[in-house]
C-alpha cells in the first residue's frame, strides 16, 4: 500500500526508530513474524475472520496453560485489568484476601484489593525472597476467614519465581480461591491451571510472549466462574461472566479487542508449536536465564533472588559498592543496550534488571554480557 503522507510517518519514526537491543522488563522486542502479521489492514472484530482467529487463539492458550476445566478469555487491557477483575468478580464486598508480597507487584495486588472495598491480610517478605509454603499454611490457619490468596508467580521487581504449585496446594487445602499474577511469567514459566488448582491466572502480551502491549490473557476455574455469576457490582468492563457469554455466542469480546495483538499472539502460539511445543519453548527460556545469571556472576556481580527461586524471564542484579543501578542502566544505553532500572522500595538504587523475554538470540545475550563486563569495570574505576 502506497503512503500518501510518508512525511508524517517519517516524523514519528525519527522519534521512535529502534536504537537499542532490548533486555527490558517489558514491553520487549517482538518476533519479526509478529510485527509482520500486525501490519495487516484492519477489519471488523465481528467479522468471520476475526472470530476464527479469536477462538483458535483461545484454544491454543488452553493447551499451553493446561486448562482442562474452566475458561480462557482475552481482555483489551493490561494484565492489571484482570487483577482487578479477580477481586471484583471473586471476593465479596468487605471480604478478606490474603495477599502474599515479595516485591512491588505484590504490593500492587494489595492496593487493588483495598481500592475495591475488600480487606487485605498481608504475608510479606524482604526483596529477593520467595513465599514459603509453611508460612502460607500458618498465615491461613491464623486467618481462616479469607476468601482468596493472591500470589505473584514471578515478581518482576526482584527476579524471584515463587513455588506456585506448592503454594496453590496449601491454599486449596484451606479451601481458598487462588489468584495468580503471572504477568512476567506466562509464556516463560510453566503453568498448569487445572492440575495446580488455580482459580484465576493472568498474563500480558508484552512480556514473555513477545507481542506489543494492549492484550491481557486470563484463565478462570469453574469454581471461580460459579462465584462470579452470583457476584454483585462487578462493574461492566471486567465482568467475567459477560466475557464468557460474548465468547460463547459471538466468538469475541464485549468491547473492541486489540485485533493486531490477537493476531500477533496467535502467530507466537504457532511458533511455539513449530519449535516443538511448550516444553522446548520453556527450555529456551531456561537456557537464556542461565546464560544471564552465569554471565553476571562471572563478572563478579550477585543476583538478588535467593538460590533455587530465580526467574526464567528477568534477573535483578545487585550493583557493586558505590555504583547505582541507574549508572549501569545509563552506561549500557550509551552502548546500545536497553536494560531495566531497579524497581521497588529499598532496592531501586542498588539493583538493575536484565529481561530475557521476547525476541533475542543467544548471541545477543553474549554481546550484552561482554558490554556489561566493560561497563562495570569502567564504573568501578570511577567509584
Short mmCIF file of C-alpha atoms in Angstrom, two decimals, residues 31-381:
data_model
loop_
_atom_site.label_atom_id
_atom_site.label_comp_id
_atom_site.label_asym_id
_atom_site.label_seq_id
_atom_site.Cartn_x
_atom_site.Cartn_y
_atom_site.Cartn_z
CA UNK A 31 9.27 -11.52 16.90
CA UNK A 32 9.59 -10.39 13.25
CA UNK A 33 6.71 -12.68 12.34
CA UNK A 34 4.55 -10.89 14.92
CA UNK A 35 5.36 -7.44 13.56
CA UNK A 36 4.63 -8.64 10.05
CA UNK A 37 1.17 -10.05 10.84
CA UNK A 38 0.29 -6.89 12.78
CA UNK A 39 0.73 -4.85 9.58
CA UNK A 40 -2.38 -6.48 8.07
CA UNK A 41 -5.06 -3.90 7.21
CA UNK A 42 -7.78 -3.73 9.87
CA UNK A 43 -11.14 -5.47 9.63
CA UNK A 44 -14.19 -5.75 11.88
CA UNK A 45 -13.80 -7.62 15.16
CA UNK A 46 -17.26 -9.05 14.45
CA UNK A 47 -16.16 -10.42 11.08
CA UNK A 48 -15.88 -14.15 10.46
CA UNK A 49 -12.11 -13.88 10.02
CA UNK A 50 -11.62 -12.36 13.47
CA UNK A 51 -13.88 -14.94 15.11
CA UNK A 52 -11.79 -17.75 13.62
CA UNK A 53 -8.53 -16.25 14.92
CA UNK A 54 -10.01 -15.36 18.33
CA UNK A 55 -11.30 -18.86 19.03
CA UNK A 56 -8.16 -20.51 17.65
CA UNK A 57 -6.05 -18.31 19.96
CA UNK A 58 -8.20 -19.28 22.95
CA UNK A 59 -7.91 -23.00 22.16
CA UNK A 60 -4.13 -22.75 21.74
CA UNK A 61 -3.88 -20.90 25.07
CA UNK A 62 -5.98 -23.57 26.80
CA UNK A 63 -3.47 -26.15 25.62
CA UNK A 64 -0.45 -24.04 26.57
CA UNK A 65 -1.82 -23.20 30.05
CA UNK A 66 -3.22 -26.71 30.51
CA UNK A 67 -6.77 -25.59 31.20
CA UNK A 68 -8.84 -28.78 31.35
CA UNK A 69 -11.80 -27.23 33.19
CA UNK A 70 -12.75 -23.57 33.03
CA UNK A 71 -12.32 -20.77 30.52
CA UNK A 72 -9.59 -18.74 28.85
CA UNK A 73 -10.55 -15.18 27.98
CA UNK A 74 -8.88 -12.27 26.16
CA UNK A 75 -9.22 -8.75 27.58
CA UNK A 76 -8.46 -5.43 25.85
CA UNK A 77 -6.29 -4.19 28.74
CA UNK A 78 -3.05 -4.71 30.58
CA UNK A 79 -2.77 -7.64 32.99
CA UNK A 80 -3.68 -5.32 35.87
CA UNK A 81 -7.21 -5.22 34.48
CA UNK A 82 -7.67 -8.91 35.22
CA UNK A 83 -6.07 -8.37 38.62
CA UNK A 84 -8.97 -6.05 39.37
CA UNK A 85 -11.45 -8.47 37.78
CA UNK A 86 -10.32 -11.26 40.10
CA UNK A 87 -11.26 -9.17 43.15
CA UNK A 88 -14.50 -7.64 41.84
CA UNK A 89 -15.80 -10.97 40.50
CA UNK A 90 -14.44 -13.37 43.10
CA UNK A 91 -14.43 -11.71 46.53
CA UNK A 92 -17.49 -10.41 48.39
CA UNK A 93 -17.66 -6.69 49.23
CA UNK A 94 -15.87 -6.21 52.53
CA UNK A 95 -14.39 -9.70 52.26
CA UNK A 96 -10.81 -10.59 53.15
CA UNK A 97 -7.96 -11.56 50.86
CA UNK A 98 -4.57 -12.93 51.91
CA UNK A 99 -2.05 -11.05 49.78
CA UNK A 100 1.45 -12.52 49.52
CA UNK A 101 4.05 -9.84 48.82
CA UNK A 102 7.64 -10.39 47.66
CA UNK A 103 8.06 -7.11 45.80
CA UNK A 104 6.41 -4.14 44.11
CA UNK A 105 3.77 -6.05 42.16
CA UNK A 106 2.57 -7.98 45.19
CA UNK A 107 2.03 -4.55 46.74
CA UNK A 108 0.01 -3.56 43.70
CA UNK A 109 -2.35 -6.51 44.30
CA UNK A 110 -2.85 -5.24 47.86
CA UNK A 111 -3.74 -1.78 46.50
CA UNK A 112 -6.22 -3.33 44.06
CA UNK A 113 -7.83 -5.36 46.86
CA UNK A 114 -8.24 -2.31 49.09
CA UNK A 115 -9.30 0.16 46.38
CA UNK A 116 -12.15 -2.21 45.50
CA UNK A 117 -13.59 -2.26 49.02
CA UNK A 118 -12.06 -5.52 50.22
CA UNK A 119 -9.65 -6.09 53.11
CA UNK A 120 -6.08 -7.26 52.65
CA UNK A 121 -4.28 -9.53 55.11
CA UNK A 122 -0.56 -9.42 54.25
CA UNK A 123 2.16 -12.06 54.22
CA UNK A 124 5.28 -10.11 53.20
CA UNK A 125 8.94 -10.97 52.61
CA UNK A 126 12.06 -8.91 52.05
CA UNK A 127 13.05 -8.37 48.39
CA UNK A 128 14.78 -11.40 46.89
CA UNK A 129 12.90 -13.96 48.97
CA UNK A 130 10.10 -16.29 47.85
CA UNK A 131 6.91 -17.23 49.71
CA UNK A 132 7.39 -20.44 51.70
CA UNK A 133 4.52 -22.98 51.76
CA UNK A 134 4.82 -23.49 55.52
CA UNK A 135 4.46 -19.73 56.11
CA UNK A 136 1.37 -19.60 53.91
CA UNK A 137 -0.10 -22.54 55.79
CA UNK A 138 0.48 -20.75 59.10
CA UNK A 139 -1.00 -17.49 57.80
CA UNK A 140 -4.14 -19.28 56.61
CA UNK A 141 -4.52 -21.01 59.98
CA UNK A 142 -4.41 -17.58 61.63
CA UNK A 143 -6.83 -16.07 59.08
CA UNK A 144 -9.41 -18.78 58.29
CA UNK A 145 -11.94 -16.21 57.10
CA UNK A 146 -10.04 -15.04 54.00
CA UNK A 147 -11.80 -15.87 50.73
CA UNK A 148 -8.78 -15.93 48.44
CA UNK A 149 -4.99 -15.95 48.30
CA UNK A 150 -3.04 -13.82 45.80
CA UNK A 151 0.34 -14.99 44.54
CA UNK A 152 2.77 -13.14 42.31
CA UNK A 153 4.17 -16.06 40.35
CA UNK A 154 7.14 -14.13 39.02
CA UNK A 155 7.98 -10.87 40.81
CA UNK A 156 9.23 -8.56 38.06
CA UNK A 157 10.90 -6.17 40.50
CA UNK A 158 13.12 -8.79 42.18
CA UNK A 159 13.51 -11.59 39.64
CA UNK A 160 12.05 -14.20 42.01
CA UNK A 161 9.88 -17.11 40.86
CA UNK A 162 7.52 -18.27 43.60
CA UNK A 163 6.93 -22.04 44.09
CA UNK A 164 3.43 -21.77 42.65
CA UNK A 165 2.38 -25.46 42.62
CA UNK A 166 3.26 -25.87 46.31
CA UNK A 167 1.63 -22.58 47.32
CA UNK A 168 -1.57 -23.32 45.39
CA UNK A 169 -1.71 -26.76 47.04
CA UNK A 170 -1.56 -25.20 50.51
CA UNK A 171 -4.27 -22.65 49.65
CA UNK A 172 -6.55 -25.40 48.31
CA UNK A 173 -6.01 -27.48 51.45
CA UNK A 174 -7.57 -24.50 53.25
CA UNK A 175 -10.35 -24.33 50.63
CA UNK A 176 -9.36 -20.86 49.38
CA UNK A 177 -9.51 -19.37 45.90
CA UNK A 178 -6.09 -18.95 44.27
CA UNK A 179 -5.44 -15.78 42.24
CA UNK A 180 -2.13 -15.65 40.35
CA UNK A 181 -0.40 -12.63 38.82
CA UNK A 182 1.61 -14.28 36.05
CA UNK A 183 2.26 -11.13 34.03
CA UNK A 184 6.02 -11.70 33.71
CA UNK A 185 5.71 -15.49 33.99
CA UNK A 186 3.08 -16.53 31.46
CA UNK A 187 4.84 -17.69 28.34
CA UNK A 188 8.17 -18.11 30.12
CA UNK A 189 7.38 -20.35 33.11
CA UNK A 190 5.24 -23.47 33.27
CA UNK A 191 1.58 -23.06 34.24
CA UNK A 192 -0.81 -25.98 34.74
CA UNK A 193 -4.08 -24.26 35.62
CA UNK A 194 -6.33 -27.23 36.36
CA UNK A 195 -3.72 -29.60 37.82
CA UNK A 196 -2.36 -26.98 40.23
CA UNK A 197 -5.80 -25.80 41.33
CA UNK A 198 -5.52 -22.20 40.11
CA UNK A 199 -8.76 -20.20 40.03
CA UNK A 200 -7.52 -17.08 38.21
CA UNK A 201 -4.22 -16.61 36.42
CA UNK A 202 -3.44 -13.68 34.15
CA UNK A 203 -0.68 -12.50 31.88
CA UNK A 204 0.07 -9.74 29.36
CA UNK A 205 1.01 -9.80 25.70
CA UNK A 206 4.10 -7.57 26.10
CA UNK A 207 6.18 -9.90 28.26
CA UNK A 208 7.31 -13.48 27.58
CA UNK A 209 5.08 -13.94 24.53
CA UNK A 210 6.92 -11.11 22.75
CA UNK A 211 3.86 -9.22 21.43
CA UNK A 212 3.19 -5.45 21.79
CA UNK A 213 1.18 -4.32 24.85
CA UNK A 214 -2.59 -3.99 24.93
CA UNK A 215 -3.85 -7.55 25.38
CA UNK A 216 -4.39 -9.41 28.66
CA UNK A 217 -4.90 -13.16 28.95
CA UNK A 218 -6.90 -14.74 31.77
CA UNK A 219 -7.75 -18.32 32.73
CA UNK A 220 -10.60 -18.94 35.16
CA UNK A 221 -11.68 -22.08 37.02
CA UNK A 222 -15.23 -23.44 37.12
CA UNK A 223 -15.37 -22.64 40.85
CA UNK A 224 -14.45 -19.01 40.25
CA UNK A 225 -16.95 -18.67 37.39
CA UNK A 226 -19.71 -20.02 39.64
CA UNK A 227 -18.89 -17.38 42.26
CA UNK A 228 -18.61 -14.65 39.61
CA UNK A 229 -22.06 -15.50 38.25
CA UNK A 230 -23.55 -14.62 41.65
CA UNK A 231 -21.30 -11.65 42.42
CA UNK A 232 -22.84 -8.17 42.66
CA UNK A 233 -21.45 -4.84 41.44
CA UNK A 234 -18.78 -6.38 39.24
CA UNK A 235 -18.72 -3.28 37.07
CA UNK A 236 -19.10 -3.56 33.29
CA UNK A 237 -15.68 -3.62 31.68
CA UNK A 238 -14.25 -6.52 33.70
CA UNK A 239 -17.42 -8.55 34.24
CA UNK A 240 -16.03 -12.08 33.71
CA UNK A 241 -19.41 -13.80 33.06
CA UNK A 242 -20.10 -11.14 30.40
CA UNK A 243 -16.84 -12.07 28.64
CA UNK A 244 -17.74 -15.77 28.77
CA UNK A 245 -21.18 -15.05 27.31
CA UNK A 246 -19.74 -12.98 24.44
CA UNK A 247 -17.10 -15.57 23.67
CA UNK A 248 -19.66 -18.38 23.60
CA UNK A 249 -22.22 -16.52 21.49
CA UNK A 250 -20.16 -14.11 19.38
CA UNK A 251 -16.64 -15.63 19.41
CA UNK A 252 -15.19 -12.35 20.63
CA UNK A 253 -15.15 -9.76 23.41
CA UNK A 254 -17.82 -7.34 24.69
CA UNK A 255 -15.79 -4.29 23.66
CA UNK A 256 -13.39 -3.92 20.75
CA UNK A 257 -10.27 -6.11 21.18
CA UNK A 258 -6.77 -5.07 20.07
CA UNK A 259 -7.03 -7.04 16.82
CA UNK A 260 -3.33 -6.72 15.82
CA UNK A 261 -2.18 -8.05 19.21
CA UNK A 262 -4.53 -11.03 18.98
CA UNK A 263 -3.12 -11.82 15.53
CA UNK A 264 0.40 -11.48 16.91
CA UNK A 265 -0.28 -13.77 19.86
CA UNK A 266 -1.80 -16.35 17.54
CA UNK A 267 1.39 -16.30 15.47
CA UNK A 268 3.55 -16.76 18.60
CA UNK A 269 1.49 -19.74 19.71
CA UNK A 270 2.01 -21.27 16.27
CA UNK A 271 5.76 -20.56 16.51
CA UNK A 272 5.80 -22.43 19.84
CA UNK A 273 4.13 -25.39 18.16
CA UNK A 274 6.61 -25.36 15.28
CA UNK A 275 9.56 -25.15 17.72
CA UNK A 276 8.49 -28.47 19.22
CA UNK A 277 5.82 -27.36 21.68
CA UNK A 278 5.63 -25.86 25.15
CA UNK A 279 8.45 -27.95 26.64
CA UNK A 280 11.00 -26.86 24.03
CA UNK A 281 9.87 -23.23 24.27
CA UNK A 282 10.27 -23.17 28.06
CA UNK A 283 13.70 -24.85 27.75
CA UNK A 284 14.74 -21.91 25.56
CA UNK A 285 13.67 -19.51 28.31
CA UNK A 286 15.53 -21.50 30.96
CA UNK A 287 18.70 -21.51 28.85
CA UNK A 288 18.50 -17.73 28.41
CA UNK A 289 18.08 -17.21 32.15
CA UNK A 290 21.02 -19.46 32.99
CA UNK A 291 23.22 -17.65 30.46
CA UNK A 292 22.38 -14.30 32.02
CA UNK A 293 22.82 -15.43 35.63
CA UNK A 294 26.07 -17.27 34.94
CA UNK A 295 27.31 -14.30 32.93
CA UNK A 296 26.68 -11.69 35.63
CA UNK A 297 28.27 -13.95 38.27
CA UNK A 298 31.37 -14.34 36.10
CA UNK A 299 31.58 -10.54 36.03
CA UNK A 300 31.61 -10.67 39.83
CA UNK A 301 28.05 -9.50 40.43
CA UNK A 302 25.37 -11.08 42.60
CA UNK A 303 21.77 -11.91 41.77
CA UNK A 304 19.07 -10.61 44.14
CA UNK A 305 16.89 -13.74 44.04
CA UNK A 306 17.59 -16.40 46.65
CA UNK A 307 19.08 -19.63 45.20
CA UNK A 308 16.52 -22.03 43.78
CA UNK A 309 13.89 -19.35 43.14
CA UNK A 310 15.43 -17.46 40.22
CA UNK A 311 13.13 -16.20 37.47
CA UNK A 312 13.28 -17.62 33.94
CA UNK A 313 12.25 -14.25 32.45
CA UNK A 314 14.06 -11.46 34.34
CA UNK A 315 17.13 -11.16 36.57
CA UNK A 316 17.60 -8.47 39.21
CA UNK A 317 21.33 -7.80 39.72
CA UNK A 318 22.94 -6.17 42.77
CA UNK A 319 25.36 -3.37 41.94
CA UNK A 320 28.86 -3.16 43.41
CA UNK A 321 29.52 -0.80 46.32
CA UNK A 322 29.47 2.84 45.22
CA UNK A 323 27.63 2.21 41.96
CA UNK A 324 23.95 2.93 41.41
CA UNK A 325 21.75 0.75 39.27
CA UNK A 326 20.82 3.78 37.19
CA UNK A 327 24.53 4.32 36.40
CA UNK A 328 24.70 0.83 34.89
CA UNK A 329 21.45 1.38 33.00
CA UNK A 330 22.64 4.68 31.51
CA UNK A 331 26.08 3.35 30.56
CA UNK A 332 24.57 0.30 28.83
CA UNK A 333 22.11 2.52 26.97
CA UNK A 334 25.03 4.53 25.60
CA UNK A 335 26.33 1.25 24.17
CA UNK A 336 23.01 0.40 22.52
CA UNK A 337 21.53 -1.92 25.15
CA UNK A 338 18.27 -1.14 26.94
CA UNK A 339 18.23 -2.93 30.30
CA UNK A 340 15.75 -2.08 33.08
CA UNK A 341 16.35 0.16 36.08
CA UNK A 342 15.86 -1.13 39.61
CA UNK A 343 12.23 -1.10 40.70
CA UNK A 344 10.67 -1.05 44.13
CA UNK A 345 11.14 0.36 47.59
CA UNK A 346 14.56 -0.31 49.12
CA UNK A 347 16.12 -1.86 46.01
CA UNK A 348 15.65 0.74 43.29
CA UNK A 349 19.12 2.30 43.60
CA UNK A 350 21.12 -0.84 44.38
CA UNK A 351 19.85 -3.03 41.55
CA UNK A 352 19.37 -3.08 37.81
CA UNK A 353 17.42 -5.68 35.90
CA UNK A 354 18.08 -7.75 32.78
CA UNK A 355 14.99 -9.02 30.99
CA UNK A 356 15.35 -12.14 28.87
CA UNK A 357 11.89 -12.04 27.30
CA UNK A 358 10.67 -11.69 23.74
CA UNK A 359 12.76 -11.76 20.62
CA UNK A 360 16.51 -12.17 21.17
CA UNK A 361 19.27 -14.58 20.22
CA UNK A 362 21.86 -16.27 22.41
CA UNK A 363 24.46 -14.20 20.53
CA UNK A 364 22.62 -11.05 21.64
CA UNK A 365 22.95 -12.21 25.26
CA UNK A 366 26.67 -12.88 24.88
CA UNK A 367 27.19 -9.44 23.34
CA UNK A 368 25.21 -7.76 26.12
CA UNK A 369 27.20 -9.56 28.83
CA UNK A 370 30.53 -8.57 27.27
CA UNK A 371 29.43 -4.92 27.24
CA UNK A 372 28.13 -5.20 30.79
CA UNK A 373 31.52 -6.51 31.92
CA UNK A 374 33.26 -3.49 30.39
CA UNK A 375 30.70 -1.08 31.86
CA UNK A 376 31.13 -2.50 35.38
CA UNK A 377 34.93 -2.26 35.08
CA UNK A 378 34.67 1.38 33.95
CA UNK A 379 32.24 2.31 36.72
CA UNK A 380 34.38 0.64 39.38
CA UNK A 381 37.33 2.79 38.34
#
